[in-house]
PDB file of N, CA and C in Angstrom:
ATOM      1  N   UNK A   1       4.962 -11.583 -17.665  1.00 39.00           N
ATOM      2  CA  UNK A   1       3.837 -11.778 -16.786  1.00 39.00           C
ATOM      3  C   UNK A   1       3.401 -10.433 -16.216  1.00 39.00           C
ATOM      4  N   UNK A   2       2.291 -10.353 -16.330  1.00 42.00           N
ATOM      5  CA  UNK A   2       1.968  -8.811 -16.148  1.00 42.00           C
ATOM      6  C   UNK A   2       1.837  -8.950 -14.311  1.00 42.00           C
ATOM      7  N   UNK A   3       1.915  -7.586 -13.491  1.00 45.00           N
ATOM      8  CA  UNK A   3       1.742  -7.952 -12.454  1.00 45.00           C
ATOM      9  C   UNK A   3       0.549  -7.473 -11.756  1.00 45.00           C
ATOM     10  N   UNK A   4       0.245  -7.333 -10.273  1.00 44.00           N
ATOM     11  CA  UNK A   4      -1.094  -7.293 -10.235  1.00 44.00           C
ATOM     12  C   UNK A   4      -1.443  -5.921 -10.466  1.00 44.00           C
ATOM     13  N   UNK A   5      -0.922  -5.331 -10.396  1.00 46.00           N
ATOM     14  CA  UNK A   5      -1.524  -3.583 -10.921  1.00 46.00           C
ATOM     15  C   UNK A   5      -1.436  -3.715 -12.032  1.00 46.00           C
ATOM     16  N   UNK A   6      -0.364  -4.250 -12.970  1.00 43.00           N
ATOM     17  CA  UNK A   6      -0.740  -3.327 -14.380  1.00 43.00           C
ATOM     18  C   UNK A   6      -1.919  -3.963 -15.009  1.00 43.00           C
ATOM     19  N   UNK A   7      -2.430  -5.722 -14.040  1.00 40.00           N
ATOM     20  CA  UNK A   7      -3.895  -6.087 -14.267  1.00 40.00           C
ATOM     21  C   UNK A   7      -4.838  -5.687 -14.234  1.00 40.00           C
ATOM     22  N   UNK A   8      -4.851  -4.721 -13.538  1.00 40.00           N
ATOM     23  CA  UNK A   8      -6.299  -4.075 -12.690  1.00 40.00           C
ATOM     24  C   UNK A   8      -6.792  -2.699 -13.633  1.00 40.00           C
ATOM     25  N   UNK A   9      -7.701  -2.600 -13.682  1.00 41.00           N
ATOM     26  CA  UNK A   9      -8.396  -1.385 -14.435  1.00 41.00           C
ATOM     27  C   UNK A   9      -8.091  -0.472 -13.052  1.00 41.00           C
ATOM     28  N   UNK A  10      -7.854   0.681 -13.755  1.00 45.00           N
ATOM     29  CA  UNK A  10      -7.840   1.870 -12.304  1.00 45.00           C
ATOM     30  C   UNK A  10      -8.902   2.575 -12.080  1.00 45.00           C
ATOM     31  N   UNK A  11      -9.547   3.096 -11.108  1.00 47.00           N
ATOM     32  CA  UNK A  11     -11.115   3.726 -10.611  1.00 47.00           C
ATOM     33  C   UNK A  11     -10.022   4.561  -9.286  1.00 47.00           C
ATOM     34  N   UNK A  12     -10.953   5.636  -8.756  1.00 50.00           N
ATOM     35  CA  UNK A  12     -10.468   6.321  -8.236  1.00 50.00           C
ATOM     36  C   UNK A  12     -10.757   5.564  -6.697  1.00 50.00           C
ATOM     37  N   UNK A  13      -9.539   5.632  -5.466  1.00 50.00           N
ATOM     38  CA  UNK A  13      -9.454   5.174  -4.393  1.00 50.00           C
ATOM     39  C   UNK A  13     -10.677   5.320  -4.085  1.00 50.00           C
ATOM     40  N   UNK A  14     -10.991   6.706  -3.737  1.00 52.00           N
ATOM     41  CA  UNK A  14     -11.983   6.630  -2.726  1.00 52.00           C
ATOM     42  C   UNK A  14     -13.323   8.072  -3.268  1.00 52.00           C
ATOM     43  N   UNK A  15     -14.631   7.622  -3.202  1.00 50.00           N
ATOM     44  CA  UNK A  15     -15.533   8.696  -4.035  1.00 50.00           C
ATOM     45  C   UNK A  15     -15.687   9.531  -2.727  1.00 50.00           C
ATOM     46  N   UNK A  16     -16.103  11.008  -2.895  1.00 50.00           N
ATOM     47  CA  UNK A  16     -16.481  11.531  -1.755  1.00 50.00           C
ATOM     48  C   UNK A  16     -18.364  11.503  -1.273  1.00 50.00           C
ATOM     49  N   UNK A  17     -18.665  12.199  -0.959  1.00 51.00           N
ATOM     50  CA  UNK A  17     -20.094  12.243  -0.295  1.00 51.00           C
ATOM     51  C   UNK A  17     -21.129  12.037  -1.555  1.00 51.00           C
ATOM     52  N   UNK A  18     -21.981  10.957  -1.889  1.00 47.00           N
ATOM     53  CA  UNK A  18     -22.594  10.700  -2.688  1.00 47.00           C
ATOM     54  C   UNK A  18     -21.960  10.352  -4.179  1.00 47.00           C
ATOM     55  N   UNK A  19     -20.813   9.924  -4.051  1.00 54.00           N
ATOM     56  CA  UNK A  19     -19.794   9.659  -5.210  1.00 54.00           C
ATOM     57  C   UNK A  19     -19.437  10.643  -5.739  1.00 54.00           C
ATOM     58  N   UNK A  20     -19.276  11.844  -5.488  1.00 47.00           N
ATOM     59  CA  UNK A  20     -18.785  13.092  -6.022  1.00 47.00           C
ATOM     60  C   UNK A  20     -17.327  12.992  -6.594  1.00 47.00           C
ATOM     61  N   UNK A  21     -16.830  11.942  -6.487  1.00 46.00           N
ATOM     62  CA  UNK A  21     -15.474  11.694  -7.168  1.00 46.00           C
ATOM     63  C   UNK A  21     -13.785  11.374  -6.065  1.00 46.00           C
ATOM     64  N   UNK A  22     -13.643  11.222  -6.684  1.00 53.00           N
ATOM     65  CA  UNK A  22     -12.327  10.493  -5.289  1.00 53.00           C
ATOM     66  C   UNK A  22     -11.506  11.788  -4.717  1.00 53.00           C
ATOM     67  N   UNK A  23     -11.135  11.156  -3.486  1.00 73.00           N
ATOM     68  CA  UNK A  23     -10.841  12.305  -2.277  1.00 73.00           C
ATOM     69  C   UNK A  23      -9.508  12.359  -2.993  1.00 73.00           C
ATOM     70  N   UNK A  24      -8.771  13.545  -3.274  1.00 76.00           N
ATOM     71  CA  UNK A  24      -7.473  13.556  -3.841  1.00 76.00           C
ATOM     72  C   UNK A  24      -6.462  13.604  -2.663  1.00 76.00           C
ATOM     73  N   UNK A  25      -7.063  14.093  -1.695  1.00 85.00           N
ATOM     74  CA  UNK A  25      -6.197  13.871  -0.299  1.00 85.00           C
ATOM     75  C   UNK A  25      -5.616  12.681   0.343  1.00 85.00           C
ATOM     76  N   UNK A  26      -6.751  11.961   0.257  1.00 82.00           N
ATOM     77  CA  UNK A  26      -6.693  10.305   0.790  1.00 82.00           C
ATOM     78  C   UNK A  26      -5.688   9.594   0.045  1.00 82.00           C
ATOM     79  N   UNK A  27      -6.600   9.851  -1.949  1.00 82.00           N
ATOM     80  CA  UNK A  27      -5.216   9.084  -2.653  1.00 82.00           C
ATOM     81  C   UNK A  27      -3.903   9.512  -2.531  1.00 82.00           C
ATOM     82  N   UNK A  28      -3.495  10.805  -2.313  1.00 89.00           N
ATOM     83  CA  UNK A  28      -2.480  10.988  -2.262  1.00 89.00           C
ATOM     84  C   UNK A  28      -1.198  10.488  -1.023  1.00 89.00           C
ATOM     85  N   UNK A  29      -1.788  10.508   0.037  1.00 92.00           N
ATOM     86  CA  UNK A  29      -1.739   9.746   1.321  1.00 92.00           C
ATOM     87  C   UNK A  29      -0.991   8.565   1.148  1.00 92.00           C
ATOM     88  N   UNK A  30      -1.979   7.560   0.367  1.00 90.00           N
ATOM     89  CA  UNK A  30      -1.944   6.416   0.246  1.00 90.00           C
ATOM     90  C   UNK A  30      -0.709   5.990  -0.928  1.00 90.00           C
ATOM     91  N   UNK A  31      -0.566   6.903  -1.977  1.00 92.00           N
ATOM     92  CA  UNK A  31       0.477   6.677  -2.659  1.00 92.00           C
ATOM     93  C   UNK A  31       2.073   7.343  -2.684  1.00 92.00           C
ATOM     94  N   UNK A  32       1.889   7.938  -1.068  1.00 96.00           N
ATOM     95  CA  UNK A  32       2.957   8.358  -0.647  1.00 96.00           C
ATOM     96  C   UNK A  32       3.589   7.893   0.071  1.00 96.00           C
ATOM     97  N   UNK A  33       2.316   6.676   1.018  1.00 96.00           N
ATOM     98  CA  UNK A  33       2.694   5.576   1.462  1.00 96.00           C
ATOM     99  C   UNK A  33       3.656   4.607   1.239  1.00 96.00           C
ATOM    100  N   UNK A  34       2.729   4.222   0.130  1.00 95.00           N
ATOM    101  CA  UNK A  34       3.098   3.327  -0.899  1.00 95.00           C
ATOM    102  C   UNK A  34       5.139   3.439  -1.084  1.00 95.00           C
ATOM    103  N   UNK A  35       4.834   5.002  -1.450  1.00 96.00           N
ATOM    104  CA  UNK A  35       6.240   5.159  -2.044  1.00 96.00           C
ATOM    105  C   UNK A  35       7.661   5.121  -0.890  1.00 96.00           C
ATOM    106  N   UNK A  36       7.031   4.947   0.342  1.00 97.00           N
ATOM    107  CA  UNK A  36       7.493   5.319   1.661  1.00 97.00           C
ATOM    108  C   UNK A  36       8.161   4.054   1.768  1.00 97.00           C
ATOM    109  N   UNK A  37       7.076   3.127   1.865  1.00 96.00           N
ATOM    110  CA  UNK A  37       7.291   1.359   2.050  1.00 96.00           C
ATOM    111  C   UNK A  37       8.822   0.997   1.052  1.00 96.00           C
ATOM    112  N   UNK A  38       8.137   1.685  -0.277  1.00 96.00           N
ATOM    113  CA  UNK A  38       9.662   0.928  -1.404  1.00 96.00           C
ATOM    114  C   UNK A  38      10.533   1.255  -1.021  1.00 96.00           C
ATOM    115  N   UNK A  39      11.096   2.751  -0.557  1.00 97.00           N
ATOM    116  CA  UNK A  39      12.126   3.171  -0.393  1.00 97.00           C
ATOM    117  C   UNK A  39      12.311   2.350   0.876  1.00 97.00           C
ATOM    118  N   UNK A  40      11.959   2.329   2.059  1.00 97.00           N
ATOM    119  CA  UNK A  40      12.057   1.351   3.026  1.00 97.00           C
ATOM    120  C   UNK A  40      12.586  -0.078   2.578  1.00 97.00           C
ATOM    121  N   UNK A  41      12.109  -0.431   1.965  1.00 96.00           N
ATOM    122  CA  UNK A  41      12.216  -1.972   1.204  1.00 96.00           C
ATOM    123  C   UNK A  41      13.727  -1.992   0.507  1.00 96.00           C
ATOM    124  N   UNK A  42      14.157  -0.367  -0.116  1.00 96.00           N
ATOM    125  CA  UNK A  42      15.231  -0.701  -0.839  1.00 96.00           C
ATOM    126  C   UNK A  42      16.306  -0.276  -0.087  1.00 96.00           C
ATOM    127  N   UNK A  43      15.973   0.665   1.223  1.00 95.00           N
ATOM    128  CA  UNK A  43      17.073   0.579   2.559  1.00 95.00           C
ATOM    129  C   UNK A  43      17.314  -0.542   3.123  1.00 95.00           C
ATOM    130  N   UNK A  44      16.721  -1.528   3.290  1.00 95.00           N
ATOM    131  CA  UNK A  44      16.844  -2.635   3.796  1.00 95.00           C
ATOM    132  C   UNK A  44      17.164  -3.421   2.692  1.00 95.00           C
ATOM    133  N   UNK A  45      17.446  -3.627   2.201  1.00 94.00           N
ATOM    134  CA  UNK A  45      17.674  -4.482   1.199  1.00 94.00           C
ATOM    135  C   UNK A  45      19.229  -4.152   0.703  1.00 94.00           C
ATOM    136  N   UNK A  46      20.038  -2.599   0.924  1.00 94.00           N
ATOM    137  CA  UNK A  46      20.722  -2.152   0.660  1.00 94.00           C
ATOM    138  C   UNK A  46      21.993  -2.836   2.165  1.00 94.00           C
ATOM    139  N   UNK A  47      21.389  -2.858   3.094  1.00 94.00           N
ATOM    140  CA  UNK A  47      22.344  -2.445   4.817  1.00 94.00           C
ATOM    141  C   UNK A  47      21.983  -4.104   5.018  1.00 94.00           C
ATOM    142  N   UNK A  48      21.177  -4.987   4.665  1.00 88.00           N
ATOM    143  CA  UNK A  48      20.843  -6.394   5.237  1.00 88.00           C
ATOM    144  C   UNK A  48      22.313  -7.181   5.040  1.00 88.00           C
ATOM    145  N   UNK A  49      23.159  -6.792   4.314  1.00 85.00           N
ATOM    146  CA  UNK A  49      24.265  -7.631   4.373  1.00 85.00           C
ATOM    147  C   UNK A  49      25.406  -7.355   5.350  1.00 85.00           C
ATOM    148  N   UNK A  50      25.044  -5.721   5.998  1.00 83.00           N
ATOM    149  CA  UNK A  50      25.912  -4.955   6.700  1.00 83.00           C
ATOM    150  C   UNK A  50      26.084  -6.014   7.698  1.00 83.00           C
ATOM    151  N   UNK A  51      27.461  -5.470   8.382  1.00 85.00           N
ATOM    152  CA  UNK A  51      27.742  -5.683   9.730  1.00 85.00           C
ATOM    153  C   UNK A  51      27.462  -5.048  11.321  1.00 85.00           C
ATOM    154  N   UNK A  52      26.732  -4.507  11.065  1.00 91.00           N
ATOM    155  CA  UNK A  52      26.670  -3.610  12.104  1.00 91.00           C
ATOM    156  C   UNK A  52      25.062  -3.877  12.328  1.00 91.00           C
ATOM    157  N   UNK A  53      24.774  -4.949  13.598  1.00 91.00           N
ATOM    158  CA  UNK A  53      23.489  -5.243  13.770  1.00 91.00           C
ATOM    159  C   UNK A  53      22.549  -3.910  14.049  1.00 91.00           C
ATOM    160  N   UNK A  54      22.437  -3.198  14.467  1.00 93.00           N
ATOM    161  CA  UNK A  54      22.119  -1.862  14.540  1.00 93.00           C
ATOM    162  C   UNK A  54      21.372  -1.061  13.541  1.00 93.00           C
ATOM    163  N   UNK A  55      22.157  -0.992  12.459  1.00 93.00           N
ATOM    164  CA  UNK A  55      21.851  -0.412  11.305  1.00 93.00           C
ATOM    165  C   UNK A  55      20.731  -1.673  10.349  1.00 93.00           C
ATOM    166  N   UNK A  56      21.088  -2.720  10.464  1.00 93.00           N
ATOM    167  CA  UNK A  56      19.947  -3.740  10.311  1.00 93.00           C
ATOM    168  C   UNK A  56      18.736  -3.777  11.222  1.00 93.00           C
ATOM    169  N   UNK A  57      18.613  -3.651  12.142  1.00 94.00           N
ATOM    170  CA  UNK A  57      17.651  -3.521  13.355  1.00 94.00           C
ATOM    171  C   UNK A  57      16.957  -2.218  12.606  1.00 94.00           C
ATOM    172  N   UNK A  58      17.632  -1.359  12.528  1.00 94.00           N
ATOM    173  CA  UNK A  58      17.086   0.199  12.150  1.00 94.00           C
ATOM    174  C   UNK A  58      16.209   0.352  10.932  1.00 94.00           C
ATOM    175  N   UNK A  59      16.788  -0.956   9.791  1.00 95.00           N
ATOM    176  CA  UNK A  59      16.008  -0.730   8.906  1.00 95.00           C
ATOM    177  C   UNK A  59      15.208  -1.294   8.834  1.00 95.00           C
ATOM    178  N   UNK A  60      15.143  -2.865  10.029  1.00 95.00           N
ATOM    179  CA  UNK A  60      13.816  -3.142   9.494  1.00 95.00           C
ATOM    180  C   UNK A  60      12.627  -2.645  10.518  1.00 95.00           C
ATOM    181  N   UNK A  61      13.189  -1.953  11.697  1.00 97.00           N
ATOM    182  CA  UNK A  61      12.117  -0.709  11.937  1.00 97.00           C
ATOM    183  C   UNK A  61      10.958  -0.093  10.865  1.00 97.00           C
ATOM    184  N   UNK A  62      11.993   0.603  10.210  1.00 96.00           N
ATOM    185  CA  UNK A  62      11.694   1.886   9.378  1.00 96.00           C
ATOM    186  C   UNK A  62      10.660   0.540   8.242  1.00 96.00           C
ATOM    187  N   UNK A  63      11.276  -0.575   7.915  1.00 96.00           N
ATOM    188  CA  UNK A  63      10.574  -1.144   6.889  1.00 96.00           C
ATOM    189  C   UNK A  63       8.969  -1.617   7.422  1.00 96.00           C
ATOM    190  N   UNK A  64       8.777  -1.984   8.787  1.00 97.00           N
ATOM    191  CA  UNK A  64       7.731  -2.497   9.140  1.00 97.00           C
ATOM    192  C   UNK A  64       6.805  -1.271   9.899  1.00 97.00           C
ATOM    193  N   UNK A  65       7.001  -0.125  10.125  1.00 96.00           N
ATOM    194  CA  UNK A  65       6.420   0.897  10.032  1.00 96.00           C
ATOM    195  C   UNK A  65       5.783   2.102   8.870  1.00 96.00           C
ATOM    196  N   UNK A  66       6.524   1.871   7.565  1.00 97.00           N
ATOM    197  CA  UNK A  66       5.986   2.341   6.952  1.00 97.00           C
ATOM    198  C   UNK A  66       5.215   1.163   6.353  1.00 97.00           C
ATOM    199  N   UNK A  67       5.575  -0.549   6.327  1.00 96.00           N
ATOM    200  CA  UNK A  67       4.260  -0.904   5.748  1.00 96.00           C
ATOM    201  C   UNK A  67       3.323  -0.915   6.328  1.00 96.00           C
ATOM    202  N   UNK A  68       3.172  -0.879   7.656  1.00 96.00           N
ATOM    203  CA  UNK A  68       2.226  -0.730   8.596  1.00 96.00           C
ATOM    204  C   UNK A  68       1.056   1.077   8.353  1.00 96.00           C
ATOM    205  N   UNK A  69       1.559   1.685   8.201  1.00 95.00           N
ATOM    206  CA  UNK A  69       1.296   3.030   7.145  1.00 95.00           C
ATOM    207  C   UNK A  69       0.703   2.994   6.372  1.00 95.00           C
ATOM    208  N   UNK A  70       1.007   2.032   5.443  1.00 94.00           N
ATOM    209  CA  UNK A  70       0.565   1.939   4.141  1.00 94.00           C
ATOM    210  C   UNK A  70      -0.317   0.664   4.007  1.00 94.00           C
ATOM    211  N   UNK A  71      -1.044  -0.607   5.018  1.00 92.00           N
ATOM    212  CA  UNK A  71      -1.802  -1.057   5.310  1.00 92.00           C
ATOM    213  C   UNK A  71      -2.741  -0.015   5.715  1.00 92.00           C
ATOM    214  N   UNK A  72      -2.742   0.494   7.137  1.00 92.00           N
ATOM    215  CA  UNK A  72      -3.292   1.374   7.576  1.00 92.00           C
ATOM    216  C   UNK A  72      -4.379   2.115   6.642  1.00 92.00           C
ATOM    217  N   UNK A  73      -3.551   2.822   6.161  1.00 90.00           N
ATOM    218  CA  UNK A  73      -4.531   3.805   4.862  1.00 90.00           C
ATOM    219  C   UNK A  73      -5.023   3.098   3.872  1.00 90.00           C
ATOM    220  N   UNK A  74      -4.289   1.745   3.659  1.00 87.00           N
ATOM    221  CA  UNK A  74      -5.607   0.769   2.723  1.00 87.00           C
ATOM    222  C   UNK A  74      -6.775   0.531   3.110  1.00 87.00           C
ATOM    223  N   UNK A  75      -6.365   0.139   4.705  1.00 86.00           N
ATOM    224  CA  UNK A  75      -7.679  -0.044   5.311  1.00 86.00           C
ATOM    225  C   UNK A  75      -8.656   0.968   5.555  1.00 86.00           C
ATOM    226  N   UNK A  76      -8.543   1.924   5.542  1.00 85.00           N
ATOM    227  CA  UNK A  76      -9.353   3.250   5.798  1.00 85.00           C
ATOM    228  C   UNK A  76     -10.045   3.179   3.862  1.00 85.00           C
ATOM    229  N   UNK A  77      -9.182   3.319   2.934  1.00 82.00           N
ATOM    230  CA  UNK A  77      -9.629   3.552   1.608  1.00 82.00           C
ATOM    231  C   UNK A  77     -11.124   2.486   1.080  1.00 82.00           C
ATOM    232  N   UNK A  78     -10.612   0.887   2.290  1.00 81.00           N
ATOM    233  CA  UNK A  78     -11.662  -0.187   1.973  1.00 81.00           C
ATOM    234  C   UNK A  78     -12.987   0.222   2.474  1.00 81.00           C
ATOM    235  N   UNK A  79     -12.935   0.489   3.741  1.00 80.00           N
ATOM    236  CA  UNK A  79     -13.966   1.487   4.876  1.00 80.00           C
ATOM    237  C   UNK A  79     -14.992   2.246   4.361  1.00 80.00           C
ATOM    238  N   UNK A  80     -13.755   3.401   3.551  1.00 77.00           N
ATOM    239  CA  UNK A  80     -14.889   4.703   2.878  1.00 77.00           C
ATOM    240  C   UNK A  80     -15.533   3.952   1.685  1.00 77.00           C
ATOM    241  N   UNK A  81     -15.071   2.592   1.376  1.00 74.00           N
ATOM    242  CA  UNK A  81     -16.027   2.037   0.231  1.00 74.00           C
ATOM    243  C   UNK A  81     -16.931   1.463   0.329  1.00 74.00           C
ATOM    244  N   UNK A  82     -16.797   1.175   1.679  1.00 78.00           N
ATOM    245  CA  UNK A  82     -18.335   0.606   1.793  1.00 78.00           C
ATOM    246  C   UNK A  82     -17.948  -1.269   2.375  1.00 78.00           C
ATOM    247  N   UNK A  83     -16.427  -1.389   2.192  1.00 76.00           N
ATOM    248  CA  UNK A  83     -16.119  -3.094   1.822  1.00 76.00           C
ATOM    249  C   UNK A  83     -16.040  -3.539   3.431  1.00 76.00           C
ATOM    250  N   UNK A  84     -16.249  -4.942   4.094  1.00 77.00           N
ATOM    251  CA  UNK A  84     -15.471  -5.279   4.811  1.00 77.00           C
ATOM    252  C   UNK A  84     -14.615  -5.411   5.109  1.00 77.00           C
ATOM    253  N   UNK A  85     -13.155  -5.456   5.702  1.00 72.00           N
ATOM    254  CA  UNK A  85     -11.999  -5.801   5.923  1.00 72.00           C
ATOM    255  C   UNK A  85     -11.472  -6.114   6.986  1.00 72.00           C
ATOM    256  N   UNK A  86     -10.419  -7.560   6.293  1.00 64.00           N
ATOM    257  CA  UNK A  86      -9.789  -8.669   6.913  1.00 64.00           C
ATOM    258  C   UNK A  86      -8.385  -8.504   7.119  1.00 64.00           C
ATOM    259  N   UNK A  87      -7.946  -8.148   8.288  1.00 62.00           N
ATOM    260  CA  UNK A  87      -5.764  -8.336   7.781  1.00 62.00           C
ATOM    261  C   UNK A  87      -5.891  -7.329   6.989  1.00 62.00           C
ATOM    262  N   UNK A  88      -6.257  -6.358   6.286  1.00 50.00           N
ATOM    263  CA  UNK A  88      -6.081  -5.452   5.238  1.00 50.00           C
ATOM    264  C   UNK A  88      -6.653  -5.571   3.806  1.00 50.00           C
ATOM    265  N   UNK A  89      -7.028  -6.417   4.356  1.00 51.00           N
ATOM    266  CA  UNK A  89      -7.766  -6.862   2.309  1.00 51.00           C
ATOM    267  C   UNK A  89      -9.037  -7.053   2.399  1.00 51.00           C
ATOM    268  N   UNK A  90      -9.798  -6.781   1.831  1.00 48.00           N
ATOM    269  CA  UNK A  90     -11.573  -6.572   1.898  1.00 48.00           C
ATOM    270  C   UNK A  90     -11.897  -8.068   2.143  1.00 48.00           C
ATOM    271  N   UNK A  91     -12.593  -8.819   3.001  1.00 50.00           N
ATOM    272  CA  UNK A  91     -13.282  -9.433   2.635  1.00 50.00           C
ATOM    273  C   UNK A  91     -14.364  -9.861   1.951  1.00 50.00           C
ATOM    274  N   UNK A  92     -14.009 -11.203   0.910  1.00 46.00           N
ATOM    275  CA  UNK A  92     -14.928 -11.383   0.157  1.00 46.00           C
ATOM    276  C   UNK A  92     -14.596 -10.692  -0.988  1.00 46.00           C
ATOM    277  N   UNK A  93     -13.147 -10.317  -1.189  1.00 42.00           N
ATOM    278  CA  UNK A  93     -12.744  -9.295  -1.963  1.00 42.00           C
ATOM    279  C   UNK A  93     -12.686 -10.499  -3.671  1.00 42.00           C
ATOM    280  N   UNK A  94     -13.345  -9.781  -4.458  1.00 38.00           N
ATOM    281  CA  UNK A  94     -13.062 -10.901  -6.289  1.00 38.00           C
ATOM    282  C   UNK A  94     -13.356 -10.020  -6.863  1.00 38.00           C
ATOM    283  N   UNK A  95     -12.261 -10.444  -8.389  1.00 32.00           N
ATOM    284  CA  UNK A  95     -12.716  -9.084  -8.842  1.00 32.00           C
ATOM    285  C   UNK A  95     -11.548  -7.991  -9.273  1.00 32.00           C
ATOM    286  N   UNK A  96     -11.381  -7.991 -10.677  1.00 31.00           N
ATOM    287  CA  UNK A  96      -9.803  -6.905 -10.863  1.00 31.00           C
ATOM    288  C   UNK A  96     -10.183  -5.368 -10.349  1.00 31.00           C
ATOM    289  N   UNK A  97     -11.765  -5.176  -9.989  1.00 36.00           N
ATOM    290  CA  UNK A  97     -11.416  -3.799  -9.491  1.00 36.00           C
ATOM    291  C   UNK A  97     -11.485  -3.620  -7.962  1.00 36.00           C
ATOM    292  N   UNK A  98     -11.807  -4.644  -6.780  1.00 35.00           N
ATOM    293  CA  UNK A  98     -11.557  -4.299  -5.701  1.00 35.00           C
ATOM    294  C   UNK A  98     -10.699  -3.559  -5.524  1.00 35.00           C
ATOM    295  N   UNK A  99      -9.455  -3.763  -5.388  1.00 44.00           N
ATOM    296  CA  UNK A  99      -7.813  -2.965  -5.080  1.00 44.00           C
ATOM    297  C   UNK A  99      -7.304  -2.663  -6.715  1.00 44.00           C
ATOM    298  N   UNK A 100      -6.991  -1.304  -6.579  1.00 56.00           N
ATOM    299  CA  UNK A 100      -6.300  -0.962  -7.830  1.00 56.00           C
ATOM    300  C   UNK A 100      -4.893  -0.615  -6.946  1.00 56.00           C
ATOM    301  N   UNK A 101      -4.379  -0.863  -5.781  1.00 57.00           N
ATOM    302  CA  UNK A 101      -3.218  -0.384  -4.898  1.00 57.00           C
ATOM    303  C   UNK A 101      -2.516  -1.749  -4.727  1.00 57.00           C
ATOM    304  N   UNK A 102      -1.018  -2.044  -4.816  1.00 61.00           N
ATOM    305  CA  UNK A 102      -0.295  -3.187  -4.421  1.00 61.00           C
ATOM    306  C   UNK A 102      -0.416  -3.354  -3.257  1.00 61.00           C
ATOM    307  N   UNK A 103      -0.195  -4.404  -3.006  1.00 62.00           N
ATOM    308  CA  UNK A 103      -0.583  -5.347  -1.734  1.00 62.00           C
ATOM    309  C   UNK A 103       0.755  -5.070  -0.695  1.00 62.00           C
ATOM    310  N   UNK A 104       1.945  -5.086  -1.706  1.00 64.00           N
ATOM    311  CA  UNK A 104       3.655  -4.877  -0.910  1.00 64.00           C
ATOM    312  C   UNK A 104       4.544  -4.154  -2.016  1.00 64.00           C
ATOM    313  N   UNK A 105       5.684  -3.117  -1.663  1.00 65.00           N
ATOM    314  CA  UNK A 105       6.070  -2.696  -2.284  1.00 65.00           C
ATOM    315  C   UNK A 105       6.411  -2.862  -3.444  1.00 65.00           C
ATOM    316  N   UNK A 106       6.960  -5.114  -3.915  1.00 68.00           N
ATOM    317  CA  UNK A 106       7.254  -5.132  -5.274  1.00 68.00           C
ATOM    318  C   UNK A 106       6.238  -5.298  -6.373  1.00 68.00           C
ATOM    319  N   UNK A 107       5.018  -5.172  -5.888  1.00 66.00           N
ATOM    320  CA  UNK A 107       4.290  -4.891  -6.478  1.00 66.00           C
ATOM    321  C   UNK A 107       3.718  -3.477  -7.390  1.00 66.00           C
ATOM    322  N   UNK A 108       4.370  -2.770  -6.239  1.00 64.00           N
ATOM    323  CA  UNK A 108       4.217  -1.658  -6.758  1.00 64.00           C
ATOM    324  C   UNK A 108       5.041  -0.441  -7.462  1.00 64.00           C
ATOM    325  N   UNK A 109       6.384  -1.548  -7.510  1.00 62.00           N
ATOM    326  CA  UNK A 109       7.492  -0.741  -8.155  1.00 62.00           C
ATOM    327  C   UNK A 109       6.694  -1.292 -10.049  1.00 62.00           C
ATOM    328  N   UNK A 110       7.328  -0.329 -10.745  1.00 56.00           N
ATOM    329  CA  UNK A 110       7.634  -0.477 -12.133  1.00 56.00           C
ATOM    330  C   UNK A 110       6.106   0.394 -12.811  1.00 56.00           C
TER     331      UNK A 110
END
């Protein structure tokens, strides 16, 4: 089953002033994000069985701040496009090229 990225045709995040081509800054941002969240996802996922409430508390800090990060800069990427946005996802969003970016980290592993 393919998943939702490797569905999506890719177009660049975000064009600059008159479509001059995508901000390489922004994307980069956003897929550092991205990469921020997994590793988050796979700290927690690593310590969730631990004993030490603490170190569980800690990670899911770290996990709900970097997805919060990495919403964040989705929402800014929807913005410079021109889209509405709802909770983080364009409204009115149809369509394999709205989001070429995963929605949550396991999406965006592989």
């Amino acid at each position: 089953m393919l998943s939702r990225q490797q569905g999506l045709r890719r177009r660049p995040l975000l064009s600059g002033p008159s479509g001059a081509g995508p901000d390489p800054e922004l994307e980069q941002l956003v897929r550092k994000a991205l990469e921020e969240w997994q590793a988050a996802q796979a700290h927690f996922d690593a310590v969730a069985g631990a004993s030490d409430p603490d170190l569980v508390d800690h990670a899911i800090y770290h996990l709900e701040a970097a997805r919060r990060k990495y919403m964040y800069l989705l929402k800014q990427v929807q913005k410079a496009r021109g889209l509405p946005v709802v909770s983080g996802i364009p409204a009115g969003a149809q369509g394999p090229d709205v989001m070429d970016l995963p929605a949550t980290p396991e999406e965006g592993a592989g």
